[in-house]
XYZ file of C-alpha atoms in Angstrom:
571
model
C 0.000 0.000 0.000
C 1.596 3.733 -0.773
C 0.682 6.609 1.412
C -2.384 7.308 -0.197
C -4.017 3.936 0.746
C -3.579 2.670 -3.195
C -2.893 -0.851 -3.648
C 0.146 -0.599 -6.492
C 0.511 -4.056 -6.780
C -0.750 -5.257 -10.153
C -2.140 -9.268 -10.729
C -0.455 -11.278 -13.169
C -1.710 -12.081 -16.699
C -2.951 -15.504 -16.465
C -1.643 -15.921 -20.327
C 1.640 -13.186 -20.721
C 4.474 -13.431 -19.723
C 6.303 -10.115 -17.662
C 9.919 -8.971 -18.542
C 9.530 -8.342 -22.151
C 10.509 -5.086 -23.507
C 7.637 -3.038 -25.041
C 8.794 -0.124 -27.491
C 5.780 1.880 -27.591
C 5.612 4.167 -30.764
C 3.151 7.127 -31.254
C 3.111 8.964 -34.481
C 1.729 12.467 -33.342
C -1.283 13.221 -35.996
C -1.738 10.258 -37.900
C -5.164 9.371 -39.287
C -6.686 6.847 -40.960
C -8.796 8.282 -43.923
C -9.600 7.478 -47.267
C -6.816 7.422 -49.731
C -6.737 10.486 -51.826
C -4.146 13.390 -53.171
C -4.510 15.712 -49.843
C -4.434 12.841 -47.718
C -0.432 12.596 -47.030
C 0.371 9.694 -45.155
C -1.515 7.539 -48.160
C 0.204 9.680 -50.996
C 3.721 9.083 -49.332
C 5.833 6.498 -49.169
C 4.852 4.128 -45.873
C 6.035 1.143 -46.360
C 6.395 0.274 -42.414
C 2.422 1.197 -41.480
C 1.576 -0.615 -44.995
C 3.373 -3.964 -43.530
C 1.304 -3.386 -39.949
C -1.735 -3.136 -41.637
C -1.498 -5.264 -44.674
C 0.256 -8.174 -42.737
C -1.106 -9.043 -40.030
C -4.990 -8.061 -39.596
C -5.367 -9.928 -35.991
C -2.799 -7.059 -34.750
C -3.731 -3.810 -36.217
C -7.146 -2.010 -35.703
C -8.447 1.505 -35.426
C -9.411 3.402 -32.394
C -11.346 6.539 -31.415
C -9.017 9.587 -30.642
C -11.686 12.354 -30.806
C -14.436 13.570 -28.610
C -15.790 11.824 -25.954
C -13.637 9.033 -26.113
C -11.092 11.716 -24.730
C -13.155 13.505 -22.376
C -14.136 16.262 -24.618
C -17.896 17.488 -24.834
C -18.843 16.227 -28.048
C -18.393 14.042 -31.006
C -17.537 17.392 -32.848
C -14.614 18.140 -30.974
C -11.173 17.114 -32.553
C -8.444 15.285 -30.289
C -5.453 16.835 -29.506
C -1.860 15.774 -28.327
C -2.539 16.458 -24.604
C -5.959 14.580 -24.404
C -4.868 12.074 -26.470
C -1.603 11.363 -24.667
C -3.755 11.992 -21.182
C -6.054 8.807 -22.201
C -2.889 6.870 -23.883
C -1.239 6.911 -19.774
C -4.230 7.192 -17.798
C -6.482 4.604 -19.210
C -9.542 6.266 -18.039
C -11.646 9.161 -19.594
C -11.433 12.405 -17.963
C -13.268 15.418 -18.158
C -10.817 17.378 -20.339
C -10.106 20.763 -20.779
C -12.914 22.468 -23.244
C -15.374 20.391 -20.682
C -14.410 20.884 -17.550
C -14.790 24.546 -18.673
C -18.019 24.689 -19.913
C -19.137 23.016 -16.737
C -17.804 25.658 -15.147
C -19.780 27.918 -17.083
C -22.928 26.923 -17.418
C -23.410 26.206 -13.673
C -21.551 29.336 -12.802
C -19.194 27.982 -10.605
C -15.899 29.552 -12.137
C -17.419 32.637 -10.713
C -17.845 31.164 -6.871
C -14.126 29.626 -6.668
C -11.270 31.188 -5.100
C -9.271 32.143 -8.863
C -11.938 34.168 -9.787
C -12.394 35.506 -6.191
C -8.783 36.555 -6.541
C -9.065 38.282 -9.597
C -11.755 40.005 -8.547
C -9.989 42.185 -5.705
C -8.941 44.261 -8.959
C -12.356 45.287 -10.409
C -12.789 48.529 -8.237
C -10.195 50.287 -9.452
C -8.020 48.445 -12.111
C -8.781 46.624 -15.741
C -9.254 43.060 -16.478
C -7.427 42.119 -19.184
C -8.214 38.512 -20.965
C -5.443 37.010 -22.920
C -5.921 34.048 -25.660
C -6.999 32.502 -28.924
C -9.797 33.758 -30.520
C -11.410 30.242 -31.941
C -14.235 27.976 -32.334
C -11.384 25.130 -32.654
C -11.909 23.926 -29.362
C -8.306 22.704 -29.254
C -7.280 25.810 -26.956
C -9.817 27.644 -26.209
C -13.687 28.765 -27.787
C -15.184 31.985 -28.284
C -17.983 31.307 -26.671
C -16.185 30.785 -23.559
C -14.749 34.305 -24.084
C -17.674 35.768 -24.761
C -19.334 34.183 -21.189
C -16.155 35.137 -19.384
C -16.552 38.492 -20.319
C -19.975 38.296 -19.801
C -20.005 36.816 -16.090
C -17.156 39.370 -14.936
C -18.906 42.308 -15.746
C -21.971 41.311 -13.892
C -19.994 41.153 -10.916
C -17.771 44.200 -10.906
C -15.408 44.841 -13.692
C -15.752 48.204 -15.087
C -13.264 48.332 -17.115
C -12.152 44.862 -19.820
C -9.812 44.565 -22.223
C -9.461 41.280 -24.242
C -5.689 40.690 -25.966
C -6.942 38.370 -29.275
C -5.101 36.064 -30.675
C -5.786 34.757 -34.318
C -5.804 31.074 -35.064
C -5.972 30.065 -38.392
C -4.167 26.342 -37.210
C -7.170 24.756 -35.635
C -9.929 26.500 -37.917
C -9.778 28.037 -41.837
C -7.544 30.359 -42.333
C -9.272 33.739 -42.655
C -12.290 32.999 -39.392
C -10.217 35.382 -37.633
C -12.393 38.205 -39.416
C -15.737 36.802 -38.226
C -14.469 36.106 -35.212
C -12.825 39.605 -33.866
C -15.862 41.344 -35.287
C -18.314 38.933 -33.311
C -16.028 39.777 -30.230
C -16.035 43.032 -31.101
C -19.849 43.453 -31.626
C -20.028 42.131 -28.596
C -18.073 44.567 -26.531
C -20.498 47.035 -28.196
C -23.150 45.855 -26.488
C -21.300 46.106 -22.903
C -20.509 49.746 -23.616
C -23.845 50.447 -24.080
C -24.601 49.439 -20.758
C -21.701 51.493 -18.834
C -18.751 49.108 -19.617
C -15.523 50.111 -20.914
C -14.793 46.872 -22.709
C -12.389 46.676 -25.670
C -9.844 44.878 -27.944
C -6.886 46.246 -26.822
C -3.656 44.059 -29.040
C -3.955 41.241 -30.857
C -1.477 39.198 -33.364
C -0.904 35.839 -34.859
C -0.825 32.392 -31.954
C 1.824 30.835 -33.975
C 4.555 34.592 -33.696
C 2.520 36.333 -30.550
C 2.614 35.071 -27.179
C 1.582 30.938 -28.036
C 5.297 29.481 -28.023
C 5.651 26.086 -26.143
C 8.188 24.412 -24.496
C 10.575 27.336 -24.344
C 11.332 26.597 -28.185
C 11.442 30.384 -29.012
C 11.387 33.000 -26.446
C 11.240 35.573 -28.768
C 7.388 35.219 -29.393
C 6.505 35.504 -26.049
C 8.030 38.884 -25.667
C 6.156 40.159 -28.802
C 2.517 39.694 -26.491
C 4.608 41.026 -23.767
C 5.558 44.063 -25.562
C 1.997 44.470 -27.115
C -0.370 43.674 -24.055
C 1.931 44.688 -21.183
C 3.804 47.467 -22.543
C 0.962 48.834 -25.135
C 3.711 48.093 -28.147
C 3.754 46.942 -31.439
C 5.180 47.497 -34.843
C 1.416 48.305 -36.067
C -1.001 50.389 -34.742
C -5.071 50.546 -35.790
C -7.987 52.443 -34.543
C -9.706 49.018 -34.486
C -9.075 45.554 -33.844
C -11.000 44.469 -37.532
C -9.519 47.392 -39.129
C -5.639 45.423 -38.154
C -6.905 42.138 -38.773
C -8.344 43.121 -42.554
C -5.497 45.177 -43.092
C -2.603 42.764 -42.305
C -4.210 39.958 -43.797
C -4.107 42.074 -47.092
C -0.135 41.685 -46.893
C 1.170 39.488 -48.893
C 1.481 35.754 -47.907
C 0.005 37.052 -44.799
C -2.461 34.058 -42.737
C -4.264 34.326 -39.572
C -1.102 31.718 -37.983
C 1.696 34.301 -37.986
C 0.121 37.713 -38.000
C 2.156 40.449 -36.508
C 1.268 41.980 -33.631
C -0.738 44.860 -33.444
C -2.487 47.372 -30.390
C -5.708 49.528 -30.742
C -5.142 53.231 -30.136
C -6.910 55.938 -29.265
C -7.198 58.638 -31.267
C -4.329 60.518 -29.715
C -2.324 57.546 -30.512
C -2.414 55.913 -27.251
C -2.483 52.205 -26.196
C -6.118 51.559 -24.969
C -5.155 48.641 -22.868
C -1.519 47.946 -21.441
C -1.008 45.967 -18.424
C -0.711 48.256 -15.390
C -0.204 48.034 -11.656
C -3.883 47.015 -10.222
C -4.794 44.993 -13.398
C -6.119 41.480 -13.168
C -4.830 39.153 -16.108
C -6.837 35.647 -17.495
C -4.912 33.609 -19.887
C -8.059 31.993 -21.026
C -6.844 29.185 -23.334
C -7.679 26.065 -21.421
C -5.036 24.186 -23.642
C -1.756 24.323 -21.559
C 0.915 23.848 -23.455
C 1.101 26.957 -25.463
C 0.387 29.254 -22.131
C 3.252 28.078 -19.597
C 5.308 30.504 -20.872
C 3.636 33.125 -20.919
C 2.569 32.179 -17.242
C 5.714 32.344 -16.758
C 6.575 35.840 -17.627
C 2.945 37.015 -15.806
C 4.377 35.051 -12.608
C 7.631 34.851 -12.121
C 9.609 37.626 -10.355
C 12.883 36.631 -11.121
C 12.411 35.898 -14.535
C 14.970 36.044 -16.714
C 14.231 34.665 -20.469
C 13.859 38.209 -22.127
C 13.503 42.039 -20.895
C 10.739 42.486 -19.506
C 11.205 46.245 -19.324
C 8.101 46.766 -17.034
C 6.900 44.419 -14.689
C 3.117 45.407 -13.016
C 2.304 43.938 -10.056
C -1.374 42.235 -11.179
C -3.649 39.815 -10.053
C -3.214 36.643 -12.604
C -4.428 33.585 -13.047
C -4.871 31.045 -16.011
C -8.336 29.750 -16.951
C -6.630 26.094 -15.717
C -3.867 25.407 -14.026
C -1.299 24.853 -17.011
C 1.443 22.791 -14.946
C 0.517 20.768 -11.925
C 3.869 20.022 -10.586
C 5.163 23.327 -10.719
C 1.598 25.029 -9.720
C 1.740 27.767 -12.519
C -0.241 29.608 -12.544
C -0.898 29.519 -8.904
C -4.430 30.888 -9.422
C -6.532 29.424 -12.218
C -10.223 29.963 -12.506
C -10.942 25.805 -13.018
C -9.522 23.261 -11.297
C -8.142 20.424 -13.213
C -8.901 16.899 -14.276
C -7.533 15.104 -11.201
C -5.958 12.414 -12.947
C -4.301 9.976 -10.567
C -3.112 6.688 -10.964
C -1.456 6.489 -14.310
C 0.040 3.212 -16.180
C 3.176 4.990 -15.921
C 2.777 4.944 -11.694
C 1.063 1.369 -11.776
C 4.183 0.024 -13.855
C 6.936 2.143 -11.806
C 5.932 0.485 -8.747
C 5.831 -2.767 -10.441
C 9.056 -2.840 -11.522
C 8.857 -1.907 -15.289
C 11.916 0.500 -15.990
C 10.150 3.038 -18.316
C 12.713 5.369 -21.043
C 10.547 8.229 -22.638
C 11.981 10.031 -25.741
C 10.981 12.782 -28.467
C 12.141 15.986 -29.759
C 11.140 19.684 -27.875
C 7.623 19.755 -29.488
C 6.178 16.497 -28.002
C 8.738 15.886 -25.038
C 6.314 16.578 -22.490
C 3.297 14.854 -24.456
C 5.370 11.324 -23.157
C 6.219 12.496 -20.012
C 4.203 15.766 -18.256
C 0.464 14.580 -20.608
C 1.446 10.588 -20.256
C 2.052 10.426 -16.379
C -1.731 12.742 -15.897
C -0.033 16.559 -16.320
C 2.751 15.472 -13.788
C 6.349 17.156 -14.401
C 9.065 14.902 -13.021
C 10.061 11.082 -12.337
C 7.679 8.783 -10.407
C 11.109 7.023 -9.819
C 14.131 8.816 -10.835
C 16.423 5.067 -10.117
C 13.364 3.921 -12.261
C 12.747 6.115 -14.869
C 14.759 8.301 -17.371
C 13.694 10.936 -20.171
C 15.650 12.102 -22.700
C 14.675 15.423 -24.674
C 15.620 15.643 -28.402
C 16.148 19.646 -29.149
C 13.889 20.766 -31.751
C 14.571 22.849 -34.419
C 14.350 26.881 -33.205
C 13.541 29.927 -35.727
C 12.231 28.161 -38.443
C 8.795 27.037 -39.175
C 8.419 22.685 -39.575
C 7.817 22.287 -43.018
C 11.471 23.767 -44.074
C 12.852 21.044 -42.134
C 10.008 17.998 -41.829
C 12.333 15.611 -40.929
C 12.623 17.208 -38.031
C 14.232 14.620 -35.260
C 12.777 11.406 -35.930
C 16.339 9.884 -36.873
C 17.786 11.069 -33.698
C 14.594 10.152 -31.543
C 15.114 6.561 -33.384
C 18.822 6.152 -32.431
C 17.976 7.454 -28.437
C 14.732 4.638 -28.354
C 17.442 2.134 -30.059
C 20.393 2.369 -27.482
C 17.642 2.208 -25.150
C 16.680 -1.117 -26.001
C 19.791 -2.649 -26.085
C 21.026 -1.162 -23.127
C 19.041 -3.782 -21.578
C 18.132 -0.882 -18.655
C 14.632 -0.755 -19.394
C 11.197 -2.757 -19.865
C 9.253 0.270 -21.898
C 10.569 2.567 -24.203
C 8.227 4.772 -25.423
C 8.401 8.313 -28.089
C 6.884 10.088 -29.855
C 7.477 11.207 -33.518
C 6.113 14.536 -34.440
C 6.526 15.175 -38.261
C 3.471 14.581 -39.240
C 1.453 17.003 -36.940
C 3.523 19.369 -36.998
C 4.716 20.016 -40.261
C 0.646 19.161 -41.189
C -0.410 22.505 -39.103
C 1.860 24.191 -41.370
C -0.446 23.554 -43.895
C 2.743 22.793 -46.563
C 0.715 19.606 -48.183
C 4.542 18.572 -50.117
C 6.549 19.265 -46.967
C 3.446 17.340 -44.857
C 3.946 14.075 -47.223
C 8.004 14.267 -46.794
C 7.087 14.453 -42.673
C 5.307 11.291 -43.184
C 7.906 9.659 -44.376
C 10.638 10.333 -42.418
C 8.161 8.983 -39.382
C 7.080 5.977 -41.113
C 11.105 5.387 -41.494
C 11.805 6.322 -37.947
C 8.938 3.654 -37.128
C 10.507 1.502 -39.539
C 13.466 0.943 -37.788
C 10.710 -0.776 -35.171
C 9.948 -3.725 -37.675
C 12.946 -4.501 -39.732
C 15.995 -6.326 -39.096
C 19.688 -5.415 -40.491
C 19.138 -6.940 -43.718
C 16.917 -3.589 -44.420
C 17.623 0.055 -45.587
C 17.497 2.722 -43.415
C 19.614 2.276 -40.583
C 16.988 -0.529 -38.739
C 17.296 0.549 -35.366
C 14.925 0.164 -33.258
C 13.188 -3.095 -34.619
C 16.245 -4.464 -34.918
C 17.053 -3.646 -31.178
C 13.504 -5.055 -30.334
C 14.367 -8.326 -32.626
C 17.773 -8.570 -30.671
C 15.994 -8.720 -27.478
C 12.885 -10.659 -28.258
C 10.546 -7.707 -27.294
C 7.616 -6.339 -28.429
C 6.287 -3.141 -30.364
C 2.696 -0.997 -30.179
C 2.869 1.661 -33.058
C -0.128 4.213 -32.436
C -1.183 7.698 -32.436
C -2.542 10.325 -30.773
C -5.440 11.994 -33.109
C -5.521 12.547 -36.672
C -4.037 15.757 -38.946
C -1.737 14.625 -42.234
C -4.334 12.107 -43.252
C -6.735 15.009 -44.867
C -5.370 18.039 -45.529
C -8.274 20.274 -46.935
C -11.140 21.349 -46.129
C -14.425 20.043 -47.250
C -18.120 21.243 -47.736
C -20.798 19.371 -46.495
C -20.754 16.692 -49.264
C -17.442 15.774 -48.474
C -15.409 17.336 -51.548
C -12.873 19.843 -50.867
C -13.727 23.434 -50.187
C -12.963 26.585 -52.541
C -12.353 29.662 -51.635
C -13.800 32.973 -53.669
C -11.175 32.502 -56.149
C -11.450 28.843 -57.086
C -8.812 27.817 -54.597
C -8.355 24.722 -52.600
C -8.973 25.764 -48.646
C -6.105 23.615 -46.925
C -6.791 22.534 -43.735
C -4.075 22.928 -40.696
C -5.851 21.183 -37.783
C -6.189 17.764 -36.341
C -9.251 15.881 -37.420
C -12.118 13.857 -36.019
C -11.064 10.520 -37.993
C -9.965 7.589 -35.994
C -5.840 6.322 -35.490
C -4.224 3.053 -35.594
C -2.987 1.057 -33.278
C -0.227 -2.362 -34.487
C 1.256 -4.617 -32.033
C 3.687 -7.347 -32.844
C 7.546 -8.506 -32.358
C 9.111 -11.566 -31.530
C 8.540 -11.310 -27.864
C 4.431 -11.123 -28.581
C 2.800 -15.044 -28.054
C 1.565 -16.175 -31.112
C -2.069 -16.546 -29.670
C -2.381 -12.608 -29.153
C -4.934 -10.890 -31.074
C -7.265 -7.713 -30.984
C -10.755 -8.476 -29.134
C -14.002 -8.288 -31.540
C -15.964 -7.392 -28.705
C -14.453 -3.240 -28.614
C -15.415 -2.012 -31.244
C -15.368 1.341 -30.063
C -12.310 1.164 -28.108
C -10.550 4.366 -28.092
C -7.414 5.287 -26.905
C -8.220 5.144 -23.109
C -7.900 1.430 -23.848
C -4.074 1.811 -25.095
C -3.148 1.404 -21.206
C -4.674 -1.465 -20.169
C -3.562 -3.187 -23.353
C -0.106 -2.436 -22.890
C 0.033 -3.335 -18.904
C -1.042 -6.901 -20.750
C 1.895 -6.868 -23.327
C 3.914 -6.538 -20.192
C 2.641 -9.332 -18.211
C -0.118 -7.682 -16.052
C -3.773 -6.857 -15.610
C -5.000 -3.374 -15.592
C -7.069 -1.733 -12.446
C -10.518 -2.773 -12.809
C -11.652 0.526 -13.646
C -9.308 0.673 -16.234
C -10.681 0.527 -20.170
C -10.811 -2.550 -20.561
C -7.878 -3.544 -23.341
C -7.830 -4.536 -26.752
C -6.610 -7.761 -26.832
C -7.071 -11.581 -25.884
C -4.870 -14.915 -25.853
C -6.537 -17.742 -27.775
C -4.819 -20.984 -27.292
C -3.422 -22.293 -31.280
């Protein structure tokens, strides 16, 4: 028993043995769609996924990585690499970010708890200022959250707001940033009318302004610094629809990577810097593109860029973004308390666990995998290894990216004989697909079906054959997966399922993940012969990855576990 009163121990698989190593693959945005020219995993070269799905049909399925089957509100809602790799360690189905939020909402409790309490000691005399994407995406945040935000804190108190929009164009068409400033806008309008000084007050691009994860490039964080704190940017408008029509009139210019931009006044003055007696909201509920910027908002001895000013304020996040290091320390809803994690179960049980990828997706295998825990379980037990992504360059120039290097680290790994899982993540194909480069996006898929590759070949093969090799040499077994779908359909489509134009006849490409189902392949030498996938789950998403897994290792999963994918028939 630990301190909490949890049994750890885990029963034996009456059928599996326990020891073997398990290399457990994810490719991050890979879909399973219909074959087709936007669809860029079929139109490039994939020999390795072909083999797991062509060869052996007992061992390679689909699973749900969308909606509920992640803890999101509805069918509608895409997956994303945090829910997905949430459900991939947990094996249960949480209430998830978008959810938990609306819950908030609607029953008004986000306005009873102590974040918004907090925030509230600023309304008399200071401005609340709400900082985040401006989407329907529901991947980091949703309008008409915003709009309800904004909504609930001026019924109680706040007589002054000032929202900081940021333009997506990634998880929705290109171009919805119009619609969706002016609806914002409109709105704001309306709260003037009624006494309410509520405005835009900056706004720019989530891919150049403020959205920057895993300390990959500094530099735009300071840009929303500079705009919402310090009231400055290198373009100035009247209004916030006036800078979002104008700058998307530049050439090559997309809702993504928009510079940033504040509303003036017409003496030229910033309507809305950050100022001592402010409260701030980072309203995104997504976390991983808001820790830094938490970090600037909290942190007094920060030290990643000049901050030039530094307000004392009132902030919180509309979620806490990082558990273990409790930033923000206010938040306005609590989190999905996700406890007991595969990861914790197989610690404790003795399975020596290596987790691998590249900056983008490091802390999807670690911080998302063990339930939005930073650090080891067991640091004698455990080790991670961070690839460093590429910095100052957008993914599609180089969609290679690190999947050779992640490869060789998961390789040594495996014949190190140190450890009973080895588990990474290869990125290429959701990231370079968000790009929305449809040639680079098919090279990305590729080089991670090759990275993958060197899971199921031996050294007679091309390309290195590192991994499977390793996994051959050691009589272990592999589980190639994902996370949610992206490179598998790369336009959008109207509603009879052909792809959409735009005014001039173009192709609209699509940059965000999709509702369509993943894959999941298990084999190796280590894997009994009598192992196959279950034909009573047909809706198994990937909540059932965990239990499955704890099986390919030689145990049975919690009971309240999803139940797994697989059976042992006797030959």
């Amino acid at each position: 028993m630990g301190s909490s009163g949890v049994s750890w121990k885990l029963a034996d698989h009456p059928k599996l043995p326990k020891g073997k190593v398990v290399a457990m693959v994810v490719l991050d945005g890979w879909g399973e769609a219909h074959d087709n020219q936007y669809n860029c995993i079929s139109v490039a070269e994939t020999p390795t996924m072909d083999s797991l799905k062509n060869g052996a049909p007992d061992r390679w399925r689909l699973v749900r990585a969308h909606g509920t089957a992640v803890g999101l509100p509805t069918e509608d809602d895409m997956g994303n690499s945090e829910v997905g790799h949430n459900a991939l360690g947990a094996g249960r189905i949480f209430a998830q970010g978008a959810k938990l939020c609306d819950l908030a909402l609607e029953t008004g409790k986000i306005f009873d708890g102590e974040g918004f309490n907090y925030i509230k000691g600023s309304f008399e005399s200071g401005t609340l200022h709400l900082i985040g994407l401006l989407s329907d995406g529901g991947v980091h945040s949703r309008i008409d959250q915003v709009l309800l935000l904004v909504k609930g804190a001026s019924e109680r108190g706040a007589k002054r707001i000032r929202v900081h929009a940021l333009t997506d164009g990634r998880d929705v068409l290109d171009g919805s940033s119009v619609a969706f400033v002016e609806t914002l806008q409109n709105y704001l309008a309306e709260l003037r009318e009624q006494g309410i000084d509520a405005q835009i007050a900056s706004g720019g691009g989530c891919m150049y302004v403020t959205m920057d994860r895993y300390e990959n490039d500094w530099d735009v964080v300071k840009r929303g610094w500079d705009a919402q704190v310090l009231g400055e940017a290198p373009y100035k408008f009247k209004s916030a629809l006036e800078a979002v029509k104008t700058l998307r009139a530049e050439p090559k210019a997309n809702d993504q990577y928009l510079p940033p931009f504040v509303i003036v006044d017409e003496s030229g003055k910033a309507v809305g810097p950050i100022v001592d007696g402010d409260a701030v909201v980072t309203f995104n509920f997504r976390a991983d593109r808001m820790v830094m910027a938490a970090k600037a908002f909290e942190y007094e001895d920060f030290d990643k860029f000049d901050r030039v000013r530094v307000p004392k304020i009132r902030y919180a996040g509309m979620l806490q973004y990082d558990g273990e290091l409790k930033l923000p320390s206010h938040y306005l809803v609590s989190p999905p308390e996700i406890d007991r994690t595969s990861g914790e179960y197989l610690t404790h049980n003795g399975v020596r666990t290596f987790a691998c990828s590249e900056t983008v997706k490091f802390g999807h295998v670690t911080f998302f995998w063990n339930g939005n825990r930073s650090g080891y379980f067991d640091s004698e037990m455990e080790e991670y290894v961070e690839v460093p992504s590429d910095s100052g360059i957008t993914f599609n120039v180089q969609p290679k990216m690190k999947a050779l290097e992640i490869a060789e680290k998961a390789r040594d790994a495996i014949l190190s004989g140190n450890f009973h899982q080895v588990r990474v993540n290869l990125p290429n194909s959701d990231m370079v697909g968000h790009t929305g480069d449809i040639a680079a996006t098919v090279v990305a898929c590729k080089a991670a079906d090759e990275a993958a590759r060197c899971l199921k070949f031996t050294l007679t093969d091309t390309m290195h054959s590192m991994i499977l090799d390793a996994i051959e040499q050691v009589g272990g077994i592999y589980v190639v997966t994902a996370d949610h779908g992206n490179a598998e359909d790369m336009v959008k489509r109207n509603k009879k399922g052909e792809p959409a134009l735009d005014k001039d006849g173009n192709i609209q490409i699509l940059t965000s993940h999709t509702l369509e189902p993943v894959p999941i392949a298990i084999g190796g030498p280590g894997l009994l012969p009598g192992v196959r996938y279950r034909k009573d789950v047909p809706n198994g998403g990937l909540a059932n990855v965990a239990a499955t897994v704890m099986n390919l290792h030689g145990f049975v999963a919690p009971d309240d576990y999803e139940t797994t994918l697989i059976e042992v028939v006797d030959n």
